Short mmCIF file of C-alpha atoms and ligand atoms in Angstrom, two decimals:
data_model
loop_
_atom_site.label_atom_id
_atom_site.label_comp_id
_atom_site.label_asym_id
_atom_site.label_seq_id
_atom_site.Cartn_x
_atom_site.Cartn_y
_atom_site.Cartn_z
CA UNK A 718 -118.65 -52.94 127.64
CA UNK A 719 -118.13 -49.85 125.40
CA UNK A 720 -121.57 -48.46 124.21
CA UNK A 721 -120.81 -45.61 121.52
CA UNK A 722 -118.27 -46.04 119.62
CA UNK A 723 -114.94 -44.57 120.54
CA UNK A 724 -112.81 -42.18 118.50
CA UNK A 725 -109.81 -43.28 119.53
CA UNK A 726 -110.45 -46.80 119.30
CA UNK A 727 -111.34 -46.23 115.96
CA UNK A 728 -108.03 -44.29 114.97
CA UNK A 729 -106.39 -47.32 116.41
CA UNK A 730 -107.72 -49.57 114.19
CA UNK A 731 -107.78 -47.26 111.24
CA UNK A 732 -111.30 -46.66 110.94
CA UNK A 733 -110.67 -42.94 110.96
CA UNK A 734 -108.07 -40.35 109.81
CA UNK A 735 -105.59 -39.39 111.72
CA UNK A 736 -101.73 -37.77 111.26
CA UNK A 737 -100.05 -41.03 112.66
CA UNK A 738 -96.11 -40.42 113.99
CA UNK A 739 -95.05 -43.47 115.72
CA UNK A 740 -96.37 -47.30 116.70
CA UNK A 741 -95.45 -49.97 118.48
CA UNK A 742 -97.24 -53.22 119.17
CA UNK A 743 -99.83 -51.47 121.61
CA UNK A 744 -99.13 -48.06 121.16
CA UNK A 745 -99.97 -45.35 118.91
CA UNK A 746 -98.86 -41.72 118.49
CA UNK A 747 -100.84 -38.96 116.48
CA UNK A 748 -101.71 -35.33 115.80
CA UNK A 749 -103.71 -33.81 118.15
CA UNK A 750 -107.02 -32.15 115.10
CA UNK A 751 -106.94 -29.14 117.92
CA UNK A 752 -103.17 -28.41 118.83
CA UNK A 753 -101.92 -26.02 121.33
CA UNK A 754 -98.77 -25.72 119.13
CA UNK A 755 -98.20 -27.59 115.61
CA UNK A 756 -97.10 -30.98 116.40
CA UNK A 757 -99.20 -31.65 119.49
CA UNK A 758 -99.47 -34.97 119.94
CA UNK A 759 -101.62 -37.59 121.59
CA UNK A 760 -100.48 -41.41 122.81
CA UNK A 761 -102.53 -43.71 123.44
CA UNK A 762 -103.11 -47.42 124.06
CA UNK A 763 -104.63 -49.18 121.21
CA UNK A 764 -106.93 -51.04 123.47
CA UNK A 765 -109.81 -49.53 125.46
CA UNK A 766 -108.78 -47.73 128.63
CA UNK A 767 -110.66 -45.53 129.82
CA UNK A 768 -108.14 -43.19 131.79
CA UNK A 769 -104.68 -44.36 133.84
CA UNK A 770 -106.36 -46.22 136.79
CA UNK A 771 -107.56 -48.88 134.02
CA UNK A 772 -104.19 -48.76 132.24
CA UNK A 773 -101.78 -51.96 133.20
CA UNK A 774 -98.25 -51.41 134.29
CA UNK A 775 -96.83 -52.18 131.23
CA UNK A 776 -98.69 -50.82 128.87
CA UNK A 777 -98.11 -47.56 131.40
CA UNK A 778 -94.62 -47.78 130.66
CA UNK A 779 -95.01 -48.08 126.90
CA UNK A 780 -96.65 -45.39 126.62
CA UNK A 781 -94.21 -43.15 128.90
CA UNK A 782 -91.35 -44.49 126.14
CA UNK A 783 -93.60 -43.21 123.25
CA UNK A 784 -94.07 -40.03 124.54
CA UNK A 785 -90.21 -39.72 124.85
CA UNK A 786 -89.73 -40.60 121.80
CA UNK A 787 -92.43 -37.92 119.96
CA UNK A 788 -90.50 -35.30 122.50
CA UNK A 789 -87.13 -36.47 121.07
CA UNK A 790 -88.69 -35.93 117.64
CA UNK A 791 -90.99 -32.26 118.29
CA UNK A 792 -87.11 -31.42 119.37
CA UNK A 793 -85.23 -32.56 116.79
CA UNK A 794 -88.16 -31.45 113.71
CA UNK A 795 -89.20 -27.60 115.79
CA UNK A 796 -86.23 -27.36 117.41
CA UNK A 797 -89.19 -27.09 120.68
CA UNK A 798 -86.83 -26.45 123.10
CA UNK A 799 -88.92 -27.61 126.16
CA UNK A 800 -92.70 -29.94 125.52
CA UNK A 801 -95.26 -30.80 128.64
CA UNK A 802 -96.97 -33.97 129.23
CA UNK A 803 -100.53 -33.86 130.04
CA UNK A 804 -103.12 -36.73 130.76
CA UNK A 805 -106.79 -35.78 131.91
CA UNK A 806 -108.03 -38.16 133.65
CA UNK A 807 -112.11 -37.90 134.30
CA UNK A 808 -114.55 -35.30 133.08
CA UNK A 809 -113.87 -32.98 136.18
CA UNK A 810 -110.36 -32.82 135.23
CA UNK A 811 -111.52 -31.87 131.42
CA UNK A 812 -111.21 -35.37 130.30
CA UNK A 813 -113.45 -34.99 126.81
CA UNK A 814 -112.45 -38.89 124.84
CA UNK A 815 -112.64 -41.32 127.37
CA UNK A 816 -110.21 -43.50 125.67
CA UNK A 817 -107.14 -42.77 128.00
CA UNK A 818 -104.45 -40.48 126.14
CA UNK A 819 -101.48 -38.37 127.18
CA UNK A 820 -100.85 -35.33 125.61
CA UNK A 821 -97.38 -33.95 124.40
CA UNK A 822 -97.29 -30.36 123.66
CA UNK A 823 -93.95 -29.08 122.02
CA UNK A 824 -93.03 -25.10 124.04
CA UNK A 825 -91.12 -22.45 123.10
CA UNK A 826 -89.69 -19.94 124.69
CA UNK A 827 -92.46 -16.47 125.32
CA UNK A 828 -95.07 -18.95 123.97
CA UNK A 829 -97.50 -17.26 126.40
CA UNK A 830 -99.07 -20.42 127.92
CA UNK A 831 -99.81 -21.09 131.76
CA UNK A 832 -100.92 -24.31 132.11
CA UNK A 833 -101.99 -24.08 136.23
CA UNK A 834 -102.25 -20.81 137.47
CA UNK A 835 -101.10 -21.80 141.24
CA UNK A 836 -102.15 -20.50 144.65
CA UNK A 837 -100.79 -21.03 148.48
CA UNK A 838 -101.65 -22.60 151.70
CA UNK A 839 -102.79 -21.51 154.94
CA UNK A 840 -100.78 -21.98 157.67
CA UNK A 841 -100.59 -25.96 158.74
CA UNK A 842 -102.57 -26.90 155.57
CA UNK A 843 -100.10 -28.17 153.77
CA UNK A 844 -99.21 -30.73 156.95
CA UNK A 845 -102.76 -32.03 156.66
CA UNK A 846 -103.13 -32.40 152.98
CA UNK A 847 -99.61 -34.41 153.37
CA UNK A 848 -101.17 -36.13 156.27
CA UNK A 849 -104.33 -37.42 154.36
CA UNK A 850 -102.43 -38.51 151.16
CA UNK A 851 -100.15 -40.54 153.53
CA UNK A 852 -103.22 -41.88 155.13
CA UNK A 853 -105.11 -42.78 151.64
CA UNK A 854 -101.52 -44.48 150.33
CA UNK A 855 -101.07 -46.56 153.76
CA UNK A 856 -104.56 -48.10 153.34
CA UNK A 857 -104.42 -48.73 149.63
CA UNK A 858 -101.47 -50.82 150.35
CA UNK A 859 -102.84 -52.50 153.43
CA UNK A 860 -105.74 -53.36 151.07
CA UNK A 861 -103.26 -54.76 148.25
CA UNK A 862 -101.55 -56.60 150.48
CA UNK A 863 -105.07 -58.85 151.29
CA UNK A 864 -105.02 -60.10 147.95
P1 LIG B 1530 -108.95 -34.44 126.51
O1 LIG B 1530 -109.60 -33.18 126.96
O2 LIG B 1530 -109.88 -35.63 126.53
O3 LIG B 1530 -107.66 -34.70 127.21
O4 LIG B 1530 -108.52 -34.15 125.01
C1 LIG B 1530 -108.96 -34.84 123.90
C2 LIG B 1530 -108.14 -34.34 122.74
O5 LIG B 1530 -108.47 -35.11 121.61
C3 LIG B 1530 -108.41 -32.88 122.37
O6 LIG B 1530 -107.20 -32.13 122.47
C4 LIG B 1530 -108.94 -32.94 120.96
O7 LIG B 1530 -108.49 -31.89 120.15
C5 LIG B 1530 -108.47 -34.29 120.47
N1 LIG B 1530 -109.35 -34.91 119.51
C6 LIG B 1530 -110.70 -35.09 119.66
N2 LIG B 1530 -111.21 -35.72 118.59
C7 LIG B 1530 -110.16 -35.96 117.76
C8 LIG B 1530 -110.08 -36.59 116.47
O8 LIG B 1530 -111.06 -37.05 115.89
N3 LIG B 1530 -108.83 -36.67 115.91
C9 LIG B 1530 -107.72 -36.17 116.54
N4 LIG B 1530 -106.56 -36.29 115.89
N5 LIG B 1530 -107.78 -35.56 117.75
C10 LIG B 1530 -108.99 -35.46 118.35
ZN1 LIG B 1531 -111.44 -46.38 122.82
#
């Protein structure tokens, strides 16, 4: 149950301004008010999610077509010649609405932005981060499979 009312759900259902580009049934695609570049754009589900674990398959994939089509578009209008998706997903990943929403950001060449500055690993890390994750996945899906 939602307490405070959410932003996004209320650009959704019109109940506040926003620059809309594109819709379909349960998507929506708008201006980002802060925009890395002019014609940042945010897609989102019209329902309540709060971030992609809550977001259905399908709905998932609807809003991965959306987003190709605004990069088609932030192409074709700004001749962008490259765009980045981003999602943040919980407030330690700098997740600020928590109405789930991906983020596509038009680039251009010498545009200056670094979006993860990277680092390395020590030697035989990188085997046991690979060998958790595989660990994690194999009993998610043994867990699945009880249902
Ligand atoms: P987050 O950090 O949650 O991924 O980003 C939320 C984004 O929503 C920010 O980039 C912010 O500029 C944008 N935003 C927040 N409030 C509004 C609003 O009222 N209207 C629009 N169009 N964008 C908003
Ligand atoms: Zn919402």
């Amino acid at each position: 149950m939602l307490v405070s009312p959410c932003i996004f759900c209320q650009i959704a259902a019109g109940d506040h301004l926003a620059v809309r580009i594109l819709e379909t049934d349960q998507v929506m695609a708008f201006l980002d008010i802060a925009p890395v570049h002019p014609g940042h754009a945010l897609v989102i589900p019209k329902d309540h999610y709060e971030n992609l674990l809550e977001l259905p398959d399908e709905l998932w994939g609807e809003m991965g077509q959306v987003c190709r089509q605004v990069a088609q578009a932030l192409q074709k209008a700004f001749q962008a010649p490259g765009f980045n998706l981003g999602m943040n997903n919980f407030e330690a990943a700098g997740q600020a609405v928590f109405h789930a929403h991906i983020h596509v950001i038009p680039r251009f060449y010498g545009d200056g932005l670094q979006l993860f500055p990277q680092s390395g690993y020590q030697p035989g890390e990188m085997q046991e981060v690979g060998r958790r994750l595989r660990q994690a996945l194999a009993s998610e899906e043994e867990m699945g499979g009880k249902d």
